[in-house]
Coordinates of C-alpha atoms and ligand atoms in Angstrom, one line a residue:
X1 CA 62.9 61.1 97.2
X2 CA 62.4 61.0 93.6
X3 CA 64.5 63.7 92.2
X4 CA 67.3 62.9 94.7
X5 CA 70.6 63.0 93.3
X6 CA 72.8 60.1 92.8
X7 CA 76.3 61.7 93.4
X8 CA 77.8 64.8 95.9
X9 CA 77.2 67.5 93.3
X10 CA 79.1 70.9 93.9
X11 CA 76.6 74.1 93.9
X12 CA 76.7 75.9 90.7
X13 CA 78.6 79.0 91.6
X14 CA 82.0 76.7 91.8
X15 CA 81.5 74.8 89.0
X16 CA 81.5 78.1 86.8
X17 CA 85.3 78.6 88.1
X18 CA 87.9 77.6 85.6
X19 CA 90.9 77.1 87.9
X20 CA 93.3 79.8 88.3
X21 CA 96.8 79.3 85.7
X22 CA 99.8 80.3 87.4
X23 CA 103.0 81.3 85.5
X24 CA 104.9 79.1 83.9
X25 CA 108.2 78.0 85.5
X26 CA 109.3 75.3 83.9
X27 CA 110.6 74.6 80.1
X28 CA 111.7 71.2 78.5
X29 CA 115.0 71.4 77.4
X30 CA 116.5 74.4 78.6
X31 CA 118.9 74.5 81.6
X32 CA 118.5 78.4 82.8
X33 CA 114.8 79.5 83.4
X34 CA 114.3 83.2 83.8
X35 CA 110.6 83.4 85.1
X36 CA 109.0 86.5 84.6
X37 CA 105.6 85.4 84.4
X38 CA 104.2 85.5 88.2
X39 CA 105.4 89.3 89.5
X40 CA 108.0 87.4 92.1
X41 CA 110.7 89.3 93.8
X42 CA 114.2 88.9 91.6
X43 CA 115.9 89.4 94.7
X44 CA 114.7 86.8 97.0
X45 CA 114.1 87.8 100.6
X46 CA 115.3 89.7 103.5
X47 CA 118.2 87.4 105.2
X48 CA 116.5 88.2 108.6
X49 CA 113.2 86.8 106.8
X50 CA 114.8 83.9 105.9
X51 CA 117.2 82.9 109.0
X52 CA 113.4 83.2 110.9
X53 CA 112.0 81.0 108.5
X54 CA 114.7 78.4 109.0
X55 CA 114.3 78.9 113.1
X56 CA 111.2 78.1 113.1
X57 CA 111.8 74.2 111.9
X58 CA 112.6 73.7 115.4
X59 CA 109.4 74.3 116.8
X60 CA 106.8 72.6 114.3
X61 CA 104.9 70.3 116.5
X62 CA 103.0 73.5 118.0
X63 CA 100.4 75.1 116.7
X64 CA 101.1 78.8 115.1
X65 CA 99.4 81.9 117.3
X66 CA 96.1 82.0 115.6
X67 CA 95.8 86.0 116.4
X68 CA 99.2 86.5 114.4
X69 CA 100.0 88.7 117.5
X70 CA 103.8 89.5 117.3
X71 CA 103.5 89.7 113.2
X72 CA 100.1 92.3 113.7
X73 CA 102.2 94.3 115.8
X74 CA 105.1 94.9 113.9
X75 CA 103.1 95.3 110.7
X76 CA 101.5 97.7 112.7
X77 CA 104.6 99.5 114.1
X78 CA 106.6 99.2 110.2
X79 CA 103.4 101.4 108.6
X80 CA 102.0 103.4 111.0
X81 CA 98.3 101.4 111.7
X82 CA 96.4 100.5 114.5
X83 CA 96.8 96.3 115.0
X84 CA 93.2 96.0 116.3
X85 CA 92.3 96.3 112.5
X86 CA 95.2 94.0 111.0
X87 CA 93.8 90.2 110.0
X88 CA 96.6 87.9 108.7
X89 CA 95.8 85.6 105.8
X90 CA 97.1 83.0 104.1
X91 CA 98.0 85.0 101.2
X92 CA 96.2 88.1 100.7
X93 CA 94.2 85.8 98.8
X94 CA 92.6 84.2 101.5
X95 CA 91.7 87.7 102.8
X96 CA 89.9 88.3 99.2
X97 CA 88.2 84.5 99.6
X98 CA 87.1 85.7 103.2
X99 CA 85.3 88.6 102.6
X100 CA 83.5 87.1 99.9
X101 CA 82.7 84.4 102.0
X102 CA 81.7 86.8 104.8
X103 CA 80.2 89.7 102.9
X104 CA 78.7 87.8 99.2
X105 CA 76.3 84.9 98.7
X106 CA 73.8 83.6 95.7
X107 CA 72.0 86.8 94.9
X108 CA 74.6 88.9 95.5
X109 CA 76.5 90.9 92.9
X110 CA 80.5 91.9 93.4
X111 CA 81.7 94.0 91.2
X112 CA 85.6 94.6 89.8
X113 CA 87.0 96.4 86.7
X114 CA 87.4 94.4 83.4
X115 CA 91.1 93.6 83.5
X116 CA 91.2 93.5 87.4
X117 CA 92.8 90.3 89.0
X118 CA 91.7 87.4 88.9
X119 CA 90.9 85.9 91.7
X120 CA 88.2 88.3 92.4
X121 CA 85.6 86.6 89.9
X122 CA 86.9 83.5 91.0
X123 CA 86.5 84.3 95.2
X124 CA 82.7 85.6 94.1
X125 CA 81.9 82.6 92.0
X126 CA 83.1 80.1 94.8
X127 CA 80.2 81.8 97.5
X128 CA 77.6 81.5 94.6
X129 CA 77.7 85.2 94.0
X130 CA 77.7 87.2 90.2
X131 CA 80.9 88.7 89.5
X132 CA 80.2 91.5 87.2
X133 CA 82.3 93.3 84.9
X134 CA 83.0 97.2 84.5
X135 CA 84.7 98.0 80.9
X136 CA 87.9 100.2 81.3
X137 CA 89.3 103.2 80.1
X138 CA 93.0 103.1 78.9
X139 CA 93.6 100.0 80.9
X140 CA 92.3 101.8 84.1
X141 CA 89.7 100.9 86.2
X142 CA 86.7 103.6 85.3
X143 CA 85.6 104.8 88.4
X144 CA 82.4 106.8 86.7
X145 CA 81.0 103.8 85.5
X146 CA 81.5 101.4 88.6
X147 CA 79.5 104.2 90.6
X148 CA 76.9 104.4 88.0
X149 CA 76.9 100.0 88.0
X150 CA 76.7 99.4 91.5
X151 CA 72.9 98.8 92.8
X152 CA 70.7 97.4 95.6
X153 CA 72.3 93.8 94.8
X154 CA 76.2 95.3 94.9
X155 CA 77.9 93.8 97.9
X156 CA 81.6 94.5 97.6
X157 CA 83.6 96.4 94.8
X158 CA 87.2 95.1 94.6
X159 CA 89.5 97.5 93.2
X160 CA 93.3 96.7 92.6
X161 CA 95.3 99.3 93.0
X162 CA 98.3 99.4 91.0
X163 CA 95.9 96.8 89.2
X164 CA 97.6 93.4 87.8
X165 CA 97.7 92.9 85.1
X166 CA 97.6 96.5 83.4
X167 CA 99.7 98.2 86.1
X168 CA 97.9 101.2 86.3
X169 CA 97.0 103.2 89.3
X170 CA 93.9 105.4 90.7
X171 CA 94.8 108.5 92.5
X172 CA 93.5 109.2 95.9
X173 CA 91.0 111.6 95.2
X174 CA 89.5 109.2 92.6
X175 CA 89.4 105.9 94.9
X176 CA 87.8 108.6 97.6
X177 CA 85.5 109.6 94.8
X178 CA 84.8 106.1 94.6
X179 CA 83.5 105.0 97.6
X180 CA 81.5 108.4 98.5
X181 CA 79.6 107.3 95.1
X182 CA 79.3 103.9 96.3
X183 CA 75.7 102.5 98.1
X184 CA 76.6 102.3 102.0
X185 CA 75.7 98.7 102.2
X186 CA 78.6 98.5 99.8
X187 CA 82.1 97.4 100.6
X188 CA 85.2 98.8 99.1
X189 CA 88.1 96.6 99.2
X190 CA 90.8 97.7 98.1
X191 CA 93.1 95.7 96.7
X192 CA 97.1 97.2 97.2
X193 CA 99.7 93.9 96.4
X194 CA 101.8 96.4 94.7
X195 CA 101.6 99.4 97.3
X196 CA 105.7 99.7 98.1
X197 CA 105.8 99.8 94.7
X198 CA 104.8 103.4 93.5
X199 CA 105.8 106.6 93.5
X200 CA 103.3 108.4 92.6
X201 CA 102.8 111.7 94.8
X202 CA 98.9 111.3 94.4
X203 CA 98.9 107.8 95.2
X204 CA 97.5 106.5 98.8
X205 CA 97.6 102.7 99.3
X206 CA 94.2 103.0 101.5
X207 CA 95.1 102.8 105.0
X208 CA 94.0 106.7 105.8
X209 CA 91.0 106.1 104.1
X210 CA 90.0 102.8 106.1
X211 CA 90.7 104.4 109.1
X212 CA 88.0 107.8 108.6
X213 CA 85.5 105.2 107.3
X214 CA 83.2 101.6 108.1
X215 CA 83.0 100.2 104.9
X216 CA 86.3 100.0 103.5
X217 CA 89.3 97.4 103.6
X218 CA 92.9 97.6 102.3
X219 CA 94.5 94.3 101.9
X220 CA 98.3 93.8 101.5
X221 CA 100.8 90.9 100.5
X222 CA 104.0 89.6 101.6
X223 CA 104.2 87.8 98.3
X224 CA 105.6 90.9 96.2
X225 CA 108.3 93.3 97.5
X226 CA 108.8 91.0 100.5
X227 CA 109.7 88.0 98.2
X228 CA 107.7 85.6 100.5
X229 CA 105.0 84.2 97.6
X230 CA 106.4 80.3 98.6
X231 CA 105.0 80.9 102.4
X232 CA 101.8 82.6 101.4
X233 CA 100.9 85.5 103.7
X234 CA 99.1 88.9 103.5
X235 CA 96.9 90.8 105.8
X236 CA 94.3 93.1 105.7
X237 CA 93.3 96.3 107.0
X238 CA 89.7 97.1 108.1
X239 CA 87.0 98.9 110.1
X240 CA 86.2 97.1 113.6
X241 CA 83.0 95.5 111.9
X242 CA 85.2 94.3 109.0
X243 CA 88.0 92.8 111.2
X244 CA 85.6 90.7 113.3
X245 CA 83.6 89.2 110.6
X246 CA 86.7 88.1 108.9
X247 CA 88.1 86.7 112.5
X248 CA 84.8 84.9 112.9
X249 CA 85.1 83.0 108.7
X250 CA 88.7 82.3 108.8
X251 CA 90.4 79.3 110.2
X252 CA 91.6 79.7 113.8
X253 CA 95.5 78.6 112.7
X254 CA 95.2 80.1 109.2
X255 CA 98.4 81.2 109.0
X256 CA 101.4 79.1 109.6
X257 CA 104.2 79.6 112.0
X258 CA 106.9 79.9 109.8
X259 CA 105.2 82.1 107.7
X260 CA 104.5 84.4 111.0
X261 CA 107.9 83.8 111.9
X262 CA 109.6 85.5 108.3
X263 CA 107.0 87.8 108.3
X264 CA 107.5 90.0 111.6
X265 CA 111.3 90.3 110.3
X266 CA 110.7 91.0 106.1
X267 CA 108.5 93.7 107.6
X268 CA 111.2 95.5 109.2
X269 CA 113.9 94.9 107.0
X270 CA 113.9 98.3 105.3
X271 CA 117.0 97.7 103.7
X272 CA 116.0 95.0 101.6
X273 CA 112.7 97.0 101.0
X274 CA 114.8 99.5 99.6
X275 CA 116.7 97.9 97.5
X276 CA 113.8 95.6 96.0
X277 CA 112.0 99.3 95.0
X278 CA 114.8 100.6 94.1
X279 CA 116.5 97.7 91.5
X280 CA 112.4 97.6 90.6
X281 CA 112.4 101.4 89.7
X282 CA 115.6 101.9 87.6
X283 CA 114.8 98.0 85.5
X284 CA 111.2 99.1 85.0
X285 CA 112.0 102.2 83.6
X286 CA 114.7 100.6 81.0
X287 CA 112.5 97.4 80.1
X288 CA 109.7 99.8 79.6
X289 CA 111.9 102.4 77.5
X290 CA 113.5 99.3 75.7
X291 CA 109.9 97.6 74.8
X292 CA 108.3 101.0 73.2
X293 CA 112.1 101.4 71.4
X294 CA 110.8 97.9 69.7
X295 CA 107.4 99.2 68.9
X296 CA 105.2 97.1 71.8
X297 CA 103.7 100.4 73.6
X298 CA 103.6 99.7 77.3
X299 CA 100.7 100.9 80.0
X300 CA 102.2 103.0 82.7
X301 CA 103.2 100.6 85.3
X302 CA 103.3 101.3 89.4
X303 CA 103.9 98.0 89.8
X304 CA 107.4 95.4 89.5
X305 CA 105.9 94.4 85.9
X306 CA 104.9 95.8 83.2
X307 CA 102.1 95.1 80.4
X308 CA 102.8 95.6 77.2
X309 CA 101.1 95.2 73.6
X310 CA 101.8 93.3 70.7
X311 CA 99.4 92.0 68.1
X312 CA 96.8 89.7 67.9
X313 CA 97.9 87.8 65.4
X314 CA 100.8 87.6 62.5
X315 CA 104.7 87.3 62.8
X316 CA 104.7 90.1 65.8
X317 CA 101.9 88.5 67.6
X318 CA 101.8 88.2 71.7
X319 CA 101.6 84.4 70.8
X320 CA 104.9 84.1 68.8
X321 CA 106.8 86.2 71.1
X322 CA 105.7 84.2 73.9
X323 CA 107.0 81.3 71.6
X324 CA 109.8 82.5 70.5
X325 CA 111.2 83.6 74.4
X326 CA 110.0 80.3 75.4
X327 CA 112.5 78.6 73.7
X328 CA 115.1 80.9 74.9
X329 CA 114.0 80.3 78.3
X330 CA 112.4 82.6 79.1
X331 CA 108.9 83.2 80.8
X332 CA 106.7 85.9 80.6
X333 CA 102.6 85.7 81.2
X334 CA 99.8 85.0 78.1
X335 CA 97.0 87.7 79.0
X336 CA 93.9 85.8 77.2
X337 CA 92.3 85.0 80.6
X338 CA 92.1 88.7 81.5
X339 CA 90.5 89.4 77.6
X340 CA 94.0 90.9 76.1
X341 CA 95.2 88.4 73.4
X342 CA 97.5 91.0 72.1
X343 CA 99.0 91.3 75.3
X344 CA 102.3 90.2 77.5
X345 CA 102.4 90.4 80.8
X346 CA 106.5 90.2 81.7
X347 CA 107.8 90.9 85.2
X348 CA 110.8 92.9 86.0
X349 CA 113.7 90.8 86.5
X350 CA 117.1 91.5 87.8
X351 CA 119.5 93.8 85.1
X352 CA 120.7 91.0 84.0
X353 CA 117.5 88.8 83.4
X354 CA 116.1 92.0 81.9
X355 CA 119.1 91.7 79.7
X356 CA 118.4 88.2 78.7
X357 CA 114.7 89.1 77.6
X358 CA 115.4 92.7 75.8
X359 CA 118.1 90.7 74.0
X360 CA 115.6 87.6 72.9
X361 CA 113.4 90.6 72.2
X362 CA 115.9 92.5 69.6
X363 CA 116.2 89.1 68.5
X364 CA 112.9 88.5 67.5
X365 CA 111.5 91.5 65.8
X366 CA 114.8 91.3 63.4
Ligands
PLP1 C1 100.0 89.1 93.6 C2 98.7 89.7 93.9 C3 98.1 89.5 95.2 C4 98.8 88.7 96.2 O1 98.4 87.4 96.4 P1 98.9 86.6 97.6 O2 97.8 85.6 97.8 O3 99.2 87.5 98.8 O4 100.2 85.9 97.1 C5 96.9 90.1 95.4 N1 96.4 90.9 94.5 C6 96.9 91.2 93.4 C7 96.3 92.2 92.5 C8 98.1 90.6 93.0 O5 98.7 90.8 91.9

């Protein structure tokens, strides 16, 4: 019992996570906040969402349906999919956090693009696996050199797609390109938060390609064009092998009721759908115009935000602007965790928020 340890001490693989920094929503003294820094809906939610929400306060001493039936189904029925291969999560970051936990372990390698989300690194360090790195091209995930990466050790590739932060998407044939170069024992998932968002004609969000394969997952959110981020709750879509082993890690309630509840309804609301895509479509398209106008080129977005580059350092630097629209209120996302100092992330308001920022903008280059 000599080299026995004194204190519960964490295994290494957490201890390497520095904790995940949300947006900003909060500035000391100013009244009005506009937060564009976390990629929420401007618009809210779908009423029926809501008014579902609400009814369920009157049932809260009973446990949520742990097989998410009635919100599988109509998930199932609103895009065309089979609800045998549906799993609900508690955000569609507990789906990422699953299949780590299901599919990764020390030894293991799990591979993502350079300026891919986040939470992949941190979901492969927490189950003591090595996130590794792929270098980009043009802010797009390089799908030559993930194939030529991946190895004996490679246990799941994550692939956003649009990707957050950069906002860039991979075209069906390259994401199919992808995973035919991929080992078998490899598993693809691919990551599609921002799906409703494009309209790309070469752009697939992954269902077909789940569906014609085993080793490949799509997972989805209800945090982005549904405007449900407060109730956390996503879903994924997987092969029969997938869905069980996620089934068998997660927690048997892991998705609470009020959160199934607004689900079933945002789902079917296509109005609201609608008119999220479409306010997001004509407001990207300005900002994005307005922001190259001032000389900060911007990536080609698919998503409801849009990344765009200023300089490192000196009087036009992503670190005064951020300053400078702080003080005005106004929120927008530092990029030095992803490795782009130079960098804003800033997501698309409403017309008039997008007013308030491209005004504090004109503002600060003069
Ligand atoms: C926002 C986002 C998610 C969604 O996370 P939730 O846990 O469902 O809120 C997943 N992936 C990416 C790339 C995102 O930007």
């Amino acid at each position: 019992m000599t080299d026995q340890q004194t204190t519960p001490t964490p295994r290494p693989g957490p201890l390497r996570i520095a904790p995940y920094v949300g947006g900003k929503a909060s500035v000391g003294g100013v009244n009005r906040v506009v937060k564009l820094s976390s990629n929420e809906n401007p618009y809210g939610a779908s009423p029926a969402a809501i008014a579902a929400f609400k009814a369920a306060g009157d049932t809260l001493a009973l446990y949520p349906d742990g097989g998410a039936t009635a919100l599988r189904e109509a998930i199932a029925k609103a895009e065309g999919l089979d609800p045998a291969r549906i799993v609900c999560g508690a955000g569609s970051d507990e789906i990422l956090s699953l299949l780590c936990l299901a599919y990764a372990g020390p030894g293991d390698e799990v591979m993502h693009s350079a300026h891919g989300f986040l939470m992949y690194r941190l979901s492969t360090l927490a189950v003591g696996a090595e996130p590794v790195s792929i270098p980009e091209r043009d802010l797009t995930a390089d799908i030559d050199a993930m194939i030529a990466a991946a190895n004996e050790k490679t246990k799941i590739v994550f692939l956003a797609n649009p990707n957050n932060p950069t906002g860039t998407m991979i075209p069906d044939a390259d994401v199919r390109r992808l995973r035919d170069g991929l080992p078998a024992h490899t598993l693809l998932v691919i990551d599609a938060a921002y799906a409703e968002y494009v309209d790309d004609p070469d752009y697939e969000a992954g269902a077909r390609l789940v569906e014609q394969r085993d080793d490949t997952v799509m997972t989805r959110t209800f945090s982005k064009i549904h405007g449900l981020a407060a109730l956390r709750l996503g879903w994924g879509y997987g092969p029969e092998g997938v869905v069980d082993a996620l089934n068998r890690v997660r927690g048997p309630f892991n998705v609470a009721a009020p959160a199934l509840a607004a689900g079933v309804e945002a789902i079917a609301d296509g109005a609201f759908i609608t008119h999220a895509r479409d306010g997001n479509r004509v407001e990207r398209a300005r900002v994005t115009e307005a922001l190259e106008r001032l000389g900060f080129p911007v990536a080609p977005s698919h998503g409801n935000f849009v990344l765009a580059e200023f300089g490192e350092d000196g009087p036009r630097s992503a670190a005064s602007a951020d300053e400078f629209l702080q003080k005005r209120g106004i929120l927008i996302r530092r990029m030095e965790g992803y490795g782009l100092p130079a960098h804003l992330r800033i997501s698309i308001g409403t017309a008039e928020e997008n007013g308030l920022l491209l005004g504090a903008l004109e503002d600060f280059v003069a």
